[in-house]
């Protein structure tokens, strides 16, 4: 759209709602909203006590074709990963990042062949740590960085996601607040991805196909 066309459209909109270019009062409203980042309408669905919220998250994630297991601490994560791979007859290989939250997880105690770093597309299994979970939809939030390369979320066939029980919140807005408070106002990770279940598509003849744009399987390990 050319500048003159855009200006003409915006001019008609301003005329319709009684506005004028560079209106100080309207600009102040915009500036305040950007500065405060107020939340929108928050559904009541996820506003539950922690255990009920976690139960809703697990239920919704399962409905989205993910599998979920709970472990008491990070030390139990390696065996949980090995168990899931073995139960599904997947190779005992794993590509993962270097998230410091996984430091207590000793993968050397398992028979898994573990490599670290971003995936180039040749890995069958990957593990990453989610920033948090959203109870109302069973969704995971992943933020990019050396600890959790984004390629691990999408390129391997099978994705194992670790999330702390205390990081499962009721709604998306609560997770955005967590990221903002950690990163600082105006600073965000290079990418933020929301994942609900394994990749799927029914674009061709309305036939559901898993793994259309990413992993065929998503296994969630809830810690705590």
XYZ file of N, CA and C in Angstrom:
672
model
N 0.858 -1.189 0.000
C 0.000 0.000 0.000
C 0.893 1.236 0.000
N 0.630 2.173 -0.923
C 1.448 3.385 -1.000
C 1.139 4.302 0.171
N 2.077 5.221 0.422
C 1.890 6.157 1.521
C 0.649 7.003 1.362
N 0.373 7.464 0.135
C -0.789 8.320 -0.086
C -2.083 7.548 0.154
N -2.134 6.269 -0.255
C -3.333 5.465 -0.041
C -3.551 5.219 1.448
N -2.456 4.904 2.163
C -2.566 4.668 3.597
C -3.045 5.931 4.304
N -2.468 7.061 3.948
C -2.856 8.316 4.584
C -4.324 8.633 4.326
N -4.798 8.316 3.113
C -6.200 8.589 2.789
C -7.128 7.720 3.627
N -6.761 6.441 3.794
C -7.588 5.538 4.598
C -7.615 5.991 6.058
N -6.431 6.296 6.614
C -6.375 6.741 8.009
C -7.123 8.054 8.208
N -7.078 8.909 7.207
C -7.800 10.189 7.295
C -9.306 9.958 7.373
N -9.814 9.008 6.577
C -11.243 8.713 6.606
C -11.644 8.111 7.964
N -10.757 7.256 8.514
C -11.059 6.664 9.820
C -11.106 7.749 10.893
N -10.133 8.656 10.865
C -10.125 9.738 11.849
C -11.368 10.621 11.713
N -11.743 10.889 10.482
C -12.926 11.730 10.255
C -14.179 11.046 10.793
N -14.242 9.711 10.632
C -15.429 8.971 11.082
C -15.546 8.947 12.600
N -14.417 8.881 13.299
C -14.509 8.816 14.767
C -14.170 10.127 15.459
N -14.088 11.191 14.674
C -13.889 12.507 15.271
C -12.459 12.806 15.678
N -11.500 12.015 15.212
C -10.109 12.251 15.581
C -9.425 13.213 14.627
N -8.200 13.585 14.984
C -7.406 14.453 14.118
C -5.943 14.032 14.248
N -5.135 14.287 13.221
C -3.728 13.856 13.268
C -2.986 14.453 14.460
N -2.142 13.638 15.092
C -1.274 14.088 16.189
C -2.060 14.699 17.345
N -3.235 14.138 17.629
C -4.048 14.591 18.756
C -3.313 14.238 20.052
N -2.910 15.202 20.863
C -2.144 14.917 22.086
C -2.887 14.001 23.062
N -4.196 14.191 23.182
C -4.966 13.386 24.126
C -4.982 11.922 23.694
N -5.192 11.673 22.400
C -5.229 10.298 21.899
C -3.837 9.663 21.966
N -2.810 10.484 21.698
C -1.451 9.962 21.776
C -1.097 9.573 23.209
N -1.599 10.340 24.171
C -1.337 10.024 25.580
C -1.966 8.691 25.969
N -3.149 8.391 25.434
C -3.810 7.121 25.716
C -2.984 5.964 25.164
N -2.487 6.135 23.925
C -1.668 5.092 23.305
C -0.378 4.882 24.096
N 0.283 5.973 24.471
C 1.540 5.861 25.215
C 1.332 5.167 26.554
N 0.223 5.491 27.229
C -0.046 4.874 28.533
C -0.297 3.377 28.385
N -1.013 3.006 27.349
C -1.301 1.578 27.149
C -0.033 0.798 26.845
N 0.852 1.373 26.025
C 2.100 0.694 25.708
C 2.997 0.584 26.934
N 2.973 1.599 27.783
C 3.834 1.613 28.968
C 3.348 0.638 30.034
N 2.042 0.527 30.188
C 1.488 -0.287 31.272
C 1.229 -1.733 30.853
N 1.076 -1.976 29.552
C 0.755 -3.314 29.031
C -0.362 -3.969 29.837
N -1.531 -3.330 29.929
C -2.619 -3.908 30.732
C -3.135 -5.199 30.110
N -3.537 -6.161 30.918
C -4.056 -7.413 30.365
C -5.431 -7.221 29.739
N -5.769 -8.108 28.828
C -7.104 -8.073 28.244
C -8.071 -8.835 29.122
N -9.136 -9.313 28.519
C -10.123 -10.096 29.259
C -9.520 -11.458 29.590
N -9.504 -11.828 30.863
C -8.930 -13.099 31.310
C -10.063 -14.085 31.564
N -10.133 -15.199 30.824
C -11.187 -16.185 31.057
C -11.090 -16.773 32.465
N -12.225 -17.101 33.038
C -12.258 -17.675 34.384
C -11.829 -19.140 34.381
N -11.787 -19.753 33.213
C -11.543 -21.191 33.088
C -10.293 -21.657 33.829
N -9.197 -20.893 33.722
C -7.943 -21.322 34.315
C -7.661 -20.760 35.687
N -8.585 -19.984 36.234
C -8.351 -19.353 37.529
C -8.728 -20.318 38.646
N -7.837 -21.255 38.907
C -8.074 -22.330 39.842
C -6.943 -22.394 40.859
N -7.111 -23.228 41.888
C -6.007 -23.449 42.812
C -4.931 -24.248 42.082
N -3.679 -24.232 42.571
C -2.566 -24.833 41.815
C -2.790 -26.269 41.369
N -3.307 -27.136 42.237
C -3.461 -28.534 41.860
C -4.560 -28.712 40.812
N -5.665 -27.982 40.958
C -6.743 -28.054 39.967
C -6.278 -27.459 38.643
N -5.476 -26.423 38.717
C -4.932 -25.806 37.508
C -4.025 -26.792 36.776
N -3.192 -27.499 37.508
C -2.312 -28.483 36.902
C -3.109 -29.637 36.297
N -4.165 -30.056 36.989
C -5.013 -31.129 36.469
C -5.669 -30.699 35.160
N -6.111 -29.443 35.078
C -6.712 -28.944 33.846
C -5.681 -28.906 32.726
N -4.478 -28.464 33.041
C -3.413 -28.426 32.031
C -3.161 -29.820 31.460
N -3.034 -30.809 32.335
C -2.764 -32.174 31.888
C -3.918 -32.706 31.046
N -5.150 -32.421 31.468
C -6.320 -32.879 30.722
C -6.353 -32.262 29.321
N -6.120 -30.963 29.241
C -6.179 -30.288 27.946
C -5.024 -30.705 27.043
N -3.835 -30.902 27.616
C -2.694 -31.348 26.815
C -2.946 -32.747 26.267
N -3.543 -33.597 27.088
C -3.851 -34.957 26.650
C -4.889 -34.946 25.539
N -5.881 -34.085 25.663
C -6.891 -33.974 24.601
C -6.272 -33.534 23.282
N -5.169 -32.801 23.366
C -4.490 -32.323 22.158
C -3.480 -33.339 21.640
N -3.577 -34.594 22.132
C -2.757 -35.713 21.656
C -1.337 -35.725 22.203
N -1.064 -34.942 23.246
C 0.217 -35.053 23.931
C 0.104 -36.135 24.997
N 1.223 -36.675 25.429
C 1.244 -37.568 26.578
C 1.924 -36.831 27.721
N 1.511 -37.125 28.931
C 2.005 -36.383 30.097
C 2.348 -37.348 31.214
N 3.463 -37.092 31.877
C 3.841 -37.846 33.059
C 4.341 -36.854 34.106
N 4.131 -37.175 35.372
C 4.611 -36.322 36.457
C 5.746 -37.011 37.189
N 6.783 -36.251 37.532
C 7.881 -36.751 38.345
C 8.084 -35.784 39.505
N 8.720 -36.278 40.576
C 8.835 -35.466 41.785
C 9.932 -34.417 41.705
N 10.996 -34.676 40.935
C 12.112 -33.734 40.878
C 12.879 -33.912 39.573
N 13.844 -33.019 39.333
C 14.595 -33.058 38.075
C 15.484 -34.290 37.962
N 15.896 -34.850 39.089
C 16.733 -36.045 39.044
C 16.003 -37.211 38.391
N 14.675 -37.185 38.409
C 13.884 -38.272 37.831
C 13.608 -38.082 36.345
N 14.001 -36.948 35.777
C 13.704 -36.666 34.368
C 14.391 -37.638 33.413
N 15.694 -37.928 33.564
C 16.335 -38.821 32.587
C 15.652 -40.176 32.455
N 15.297 -40.793 33.574
C 14.653 -42.105 33.504
C 13.265 -42.000 32.872
N 12.571 -40.882 33.138
C 11.253 -40.677 32.530
C 11.374 -40.559 31.013
N 12.414 -39.874 30.555
C 12.651 -39.765 29.106
C 12.974 -41.130 28.515
N 13.882 -41.856 29.170
C 14.269 -43.181 28.675
C 13.077 -44.133 28.631
N 12.229 -44.067 29.658
C 11.039 -44.926 29.696
C 10.124 -44.653 28.518
N 9.886 -43.388 28.234
C 8.959 -43.034 27.146
C 9.518 -43.463 25.795
N 10.809 -43.233 25.576
C 11.418 -43.665 24.309
C 11.345 -45.178 24.160
N 11.609 -45.898 25.254
C 11.588 -47.359 25.209
C 10.179 -47.893 24.968
N 9.188 -47.310 25.634
C 7.809 -47.763 25.487
C 7.287 -47.585 24.066
N 7.833 -46.588 23.360
C 7.368 -46.310 22.001
C 8.314 -46.846 20.927
N 9.304 -47.627 21.371
C 10.271 -48.208 20.434
C 11.019 -47.150 19.624
N 11.280 -46.006 20.262
C 12.073 -44.968 19.621
C 13.551 -45.211 19.929
N 14.443 -44.769 19.053
C 15.876 -44.940 19.308
C 16.295 -44.265 20.618
N 17.322 -44.809 21.253
C 17.799 -44.266 22.538
C 18.776 -43.126 22.304
N 18.336 -42.153 21.514
C 19.152 -40.971 21.233
C 18.373 -39.734 21.650
N 19.099 -38.687 22.008
C 18.425 -37.474 22.478
C 19.293 -36.263 22.214
N 18.702 -35.262 21.597
C 19.351 -33.962 21.410
C 18.692 -32.980 22.372
N 19.484 -32.222 23.108
C 18.921 -31.288 24.080
C 19.772 -30.033 24.179
N 19.204 -29.010 24.806
C 19.935 -27.781 25.034
C 20.714 -27.855 26.336
N 21.097 -26.696 26.828
C 21.892 -26.633 28.053
C 21.175 -25.792 29.105
N 19.865 -26.001 29.241
C 19.095 -25.237 30.220
C 19.608 -25.543 31.628
N 19.966 -24.511 32.399
C 20.512 -24.747 33.745
C 19.533 -25.434 34.680
N 18.238 -25.341 34.399
C 17.258 -26.003 35.253
C 17.376 -27.529 35.179
N 18.000 -28.013 34.108
C 18.162 -29.455 33.940
C 19.483 -29.971 34.507
N 20.240 -29.099 35.174
C 21.533 -29.509 35.721
C 21.445 -30.713 36.665
N 20.394 -30.834 37.504
C 20.315 -32.001 38.392
C 19.960 -33.304 37.669
N 19.625 -33.228 36.395
C 19.216 -34.413 35.640
C 20.449 -35.098 35.059
N 20.825 -36.236 35.609
C 22.024 -36.951 35.189
C 21.674 -37.968 34.104
N 21.803 -37.553 32.853
C 21.485 -38.455 31.744
C 22.556 -39.525 31.562
N 23.720 -39.331 32.195
C 24.761 -40.333 32.110
C 24.402 -41.622 32.824
N 23.372 -41.554 33.690
C 22.937 -42.752 34.409
C 22.001 -43.614 33.569
N 21.668 -43.153 32.366
C 20.796 -43.923 31.473
C 21.620 -44.448 30.297
N 20.980 -45.231 29.457
C 21.654 -45.754 28.262
C 21.470 -44.827 27.060
N 20.931 -43.635 27.297
C 20.668 -42.715 26.199
C 21.963 -42.123 25.644
N 22.001 -41.977 24.330
C 23.095 -41.297 23.648
C 22.679 -39.835 23.512
N 23.239 -38.974 24.368
C 22.793 -37.590 24.459
C 23.794 -36.655 23.791
N 23.283 -35.765 22.937
C 24.088 -34.701 22.350
C 23.417 -33.374 22.671
N 24.173 -32.302 22.644
C 23.635 -30.998 23.001
C 23.783 -30.017 21.848
N 22.941 -28.988 21.891
C 22.991 -27.936 20.888
C 21.789 -27.959 19.971
N 21.776 -27.022 19.047
C 20.665 -26.901 18.103
C 20.603 -28.111 17.179
N 19.417 -28.387 16.674
C 19.220 -29.498 15.748
C 19.365 -29.007 14.309
N 20.014 -29.835 13.492
C 20.146 -29.500 12.076
C 19.094 -30.209 11.233
N 18.206 -30.959 11.905
C 17.134 -31.642 11.185
C 17.306 -33.140 11.113
N 18.431 -33.660 11.586
C 18.654 -35.089 11.501
C 18.396 -35.843 12.790
N 17.865 -35.163 13.794
C 17.622 -35.790 15.098
C 16.202 -36.342 15.170
N 16.063 -37.550 15.711
C 14.735 -38.132 15.878
C 14.070 -37.678 17.168
N 14.859 -37.492 18.230
C 14.298 -37.145 19.537
C 14.990 -35.911 20.106
N 14.208 -35.044 20.709
C 14.785 -33.839 21.315
C 14.085 -33.535 22.623
N 14.811 -32.838 23.479
C 14.255 -32.417 24.763
C 14.534 -30.938 24.965
N 13.535 -30.218 25.439
C 13.735 -28.821 25.794
C 12.891 -28.488 27.006
N 13.242 -27.386 27.659
C 12.539 -26.966 28.860
C 11.606 -25.815 28.509
N 10.341 -25.975 28.834
C 9.357 -24.930 28.547
C 9.446 -23.819 29.586
N 9.087 -22.634 29.161
C 9.023 -21.502 30.085
C 7.859 -21.671 31.047
N 6.797 -22.281 30.570
C 5.637 -22.508 31.418
C 4.532 -23.179 30.630
N 3.439 -23.460 31.320
C 2.289 -24.077 30.680
C 1.041 -23.252 30.928
N 0.065 -23.384 30.041
C -1.198 -22.642 30.137
C -2.313 -23.649 30.364
N -2.930 -23.568 31.533
C -3.905 -24.582 31.928
C -5.133 -24.596 31.026
N -5.636 -23.442 30.634
C -6.917 -23.405 29.931
C -6.861 -24.068 28.562
N -5.665 -24.232 27.991
C -5.560 -24.833 26.660
C -4.582 -25.998 26.595
N -3.837 -26.274 27.672
C -2.831 -27.325 27.627
C -1.644 -26.962 26.763
N -1.345 -25.667 26.697
C -0.309 -25.133 25.825
C 0.997 -24.913 26.576
N 2.118 -25.115 25.889
C 3.440 -24.828 26.429
C 4.008 -23.583 25.768
N 4.727 -22.779 26.556
C 5.451 -21.632 26.003
C 6.946 -21.949 26.009
N 7.586 -21.748 24.854
C 9.031 -21.918 24.733
C 9.656 -20.591 24.325
N 10.755 -20.216 24.977
C 11.487 -19.021 24.577
C 12.852 -19.458 24.059
N 13.331 -18.750 23.050
C 14.585 -19.133 22.412
C 15.778 -18.687 23.239
N 16.904 -19.365 22.998
C 18.146 -19.036 23.680
C 19.067 -20.232 23.667
N 20.315 -20.060 24.094
C 21.272 -21.173 24.083
C 20.800 -22.376 24.900
N 20.054 -22.130 25.962
C 19.581 -23.228 26.790
C 18.507 -24.066 26.120
N 17.761 -23.452 25.208
C 16.655 -24.147 24.534
C 16.555 -23.666 23.089
N 17.427 -24.158 22.210
C 17.364 -23.739 20.805
C 15.988 -24.031 20.205
N 15.458 -23.083 19.471
C 14.122 -23.230 18.902
C 14.028 -24.432 17.960
N 15.129 -24.791 17.316
C 15.100 -25.917 16.381
C 14.708 -27.217 17.066
N 14.948 -27.345 18.371
C 14.581 -28.567 19.092
C 13.070 -28.729 19.186
N 12.345 -27.627 19.099
C 10.888 -27.685 19.225
C 10.210 -28.169 17.947
N 10.892 -28.043 16.814
C 10.200 -28.237 15.537
C 10.821 -29.261 14.597
N 12.141 -29.453 14.627
C 12.777 -30.302 13.618
C 12.743 -31.794 13.931
N 13.002 -32.242 15.160
C 12.981 -33.687 15.426
C 11.578 -34.280 15.299
N 11.528 -35.588 15.093
C 10.253 -36.288 14.972
C 9.495 -36.345 16.297
N 10.241 -36.468 17.395
C 9.624 -36.640 18.709
C 10.190 -35.609 19.678
N 9.296 -34.930 20.377
C 9.713 -33.838 21.252
C 9.310 -34.133 22.692
N 10.290 -34.091 23.591
C 10.028 -34.203 25.019
C 10.167 -32.810 25.622
N 9.138 -32.365 26.305
C 9.147 -31.044 26.914
C 9.059 -31.167 28.428
N 9.963 -30.513 29.110
C 9.958 -30.493 30.571
C 9.371 -29.160 31.024
N 8.472 -29.203 31.990
C 7.905 -27.978 32.550
C 7.759 -28.159 34.057
N 8.099 -27.128 34.797
C 7.950 -27.171 36.250
C 6.483 -26.973 36.611
N 6.000 -27.753 37.558
C 4.590 -27.652 37.961
C 4.253 -26.233 38.408
N 5.197 -25.583 39.073
C 4.947 -24.225 39.544
C 4.873 -23.192 38.441
N 5.300 -23.573 37.219
C 5.247 -22.649 36.079
C 4.004 -22.843 35.225
N 3.103 -23.708 35.663
C 1.827 -23.875 34.953
C 0.855 -22.846 35.508
N 0.411 -21.938 34.650
C -0.471 -20.843 35.062
C -1.840 -21.014 34.404
N -2.761 -20.152 34.776
C -4.112 -20.294 34.256
C -4.287 -19.815 32.835
N -3.532 -18.785 32.429
C -3.797 -18.131 31.149
C -2.507 -17.632 30.513
N -2.578 -17.302 29.242
C -1.427 -16.827 28.488
C -0.864 -15.533 29.060
N -1.747 -14.644 29.493
C -1.302 -13.342 29.981
C -0.346 -13.472 31.159
N -0.587 -14.452 32.018
C 0.277 -14.639 33.186
C 1.694 -15.018 32.762
N 1.824 -15.807 31.696
C 3.155 -16.178 31.226
C 3.876 -14.991 30.596
N 3.141 -14.153 29.874
C 3.768 -12.950 29.319
C 4.311 -12.074 30.446
N 3.573 -11.989 31.539
C 4.037 -11.190 32.679
C 5.329 -11.761 33.248
N 5.435 -13.090 33.283
C 6.650 -13.733 33.780
C 7.850 -13.390 32.902
N 7.668 -13.469 31.585
C 8.763 -13.167 30.670
C 9.157 -11.698 30.770
N 8.168 -10.803 30.846
C 8.469 -9.373 30.952
C 9.241 -9.052 32.229
N 8.823 -9.660 33.341
C 9.478 -9.357 34.613
C 10.915 -9.855 34.618
N 11.189 -10.962 33.914
C 12.543 -11.491 33.869
C 13.423 -10.737 32.889
N 12.903 -10.446 31.705
C 13.697 -9.826 30.656
C 13.808 -8.318 30.812
N 12.798 -7.706 31.430
C 12.785 -6.254 31.544
C 11.877 -5.632 30.507
N 11.335 -4.478 30.812
C 10.404 -3.810 29.920
C 11.055 -3.500 28.572
N 10.368 -3.887 27.521
C 10.862 -3.619 26.175
C 11.867 -4.630 25.670
N 12.203 -5.620 26.482
C 13.160 -6.656 26.074
C 12.447 -8.003 26.012
N 12.664 -8.712 24.925
C 12.047 -10.024 24.773
C 13.039 -10.979 24.123
N 12.848 -12.294 24.334
C 13.679 -13.254 23.598
C 13.463 -13.087 22.100
N 14.384 -13.621 21.328
C 14.269 -13.461 19.877
C 13.007 -14.111 19.343
N 12.615 -15.236 19.925
C 11.359 -15.863 19.508
C 10.672 -16.477 20.709
N 9.347 -16.459 20.665
C 8.498 -17.090 21.676
C 7.519 -17.975 20.924
N 7.470 -19.249 21.269
C 6.599 -20.186 20.563
C 5.625 -20.844 21.528
N 4.382 -20.956 21.097
C 3.353 -21.643 21.857
C 3.039 -22.961 21.155
N 3.098 -24.054 21.912
C 2.898 -25.385 21.339
C 1.780 -26.096 22.086
N 0.781 -26.549 21.343
C -0.318 -27.327 21.916
C -0.379 -28.667 21.203
N 0.140 -29.694 21.829
C 0.132 -31.018 21.229
C 1.122 -31.144 20.092
N 1.227 -32.332 19.489
C 2.111 -32.520 18.327
C 1.597 -31.755 17.121
N 2.480 -31.562 16.155
C 2.098 -30.855 14.929
C 1.051 -31.653 14.172
N 0.096 -30.947 13.573
C -0.950 -31.634 12.814
C -1.532 -30.705 11.760
N -2.145 -31.306 10.776
C -2.833 -30.540 9.735
C -3.913 -31.411 9.109
N -5.007 -30.788 8.707
C -6.056 -31.486 7.963
C -6.384 -30.695 6.703
N -5.374 -30.011 6.182
C -5.584 -29.167 5.007
C -5.914 -29.976 3.755
N -5.371 -31.201 3.664
C -5.576 -31.994 2.456
C -6.729 -32.966 2.682
N -7.832 -32.730 2.010
C -9.024 -33.578 2.052
C -9.530 -33.805 3.479
N -9.254 -32.856 4.375
C -9.743 -32.932 5.754
C -9.282 -34.204 6.477
N -8.139 -34.740 6.044
C -7.568 -35.920 6.685
C -6.495 -35.470 7.670
N -6.650 -35.815 8.946
C -5.708 -35.388 9.970
C -4.365 -36.079 9.781
N -3.321 -35.279 9.715
C -1.960 -35.783 9.540
C -1.092 -35.232 10.659
N -0.515 -36.122 11.462
C 0.399 -35.702 12.520
C 1.786 -35.486 11.943
N 2.509 -34.537 12.506
C 3.862 -34.250 12.047
C 3.918 -33.424 10.787
N 2.865 -32.684 10.505
C 2.820 -31.907 9.256
C 3.862 -30.797 9.235
N 4.025 -30.100 10.348
C 4.943 -28.954 10.387
C 5.951 -29.070 11.523
N 6.000 -30.213 12.168
C 6.882 -30.366 13.316
C 6.799 -31.774 13.860
N 7.085 -31.942 15.157
C 7.117 -33.298 15.738
C 5.797 -34.054 15.606
N 5.922 -35.372 15.414
C 4.755 -36.241 15.378
C 4.249 -36.559 16.785
N 5.146 -36.485 17.763
C 4.779 -36.848 19.134
C 5.315 -35.796 20.095
N 4.497 -35.458 21.083
C 4.909 -34.532 22.144
C 4.669 -35.203 23.485
N 5.718 -35.344 24.262
C 5.643 -35.936 25.597
C 6.039 -34.875 26.606
N 5.167 -34.623 27.573
C 5.401 -33.572 28.561
C 5.742 -34.197 29.902
N 6.850 -33.768 30.488
C 7.243 -34.213 31.825
C 7.058 -33.035 32.780
N 6.114 -33.196 33.701
C 5.839 -32.150 34.685
C 6.645 -32.460 35.942
N 7.478 -31.507 36.338
C 8.375 -31.704 37.482
C 7.808 -31.019 38.721
N 7.657 -31.802 39.794
C 7.216 -31.213 41.046
C 5.745 -31.492 41.310
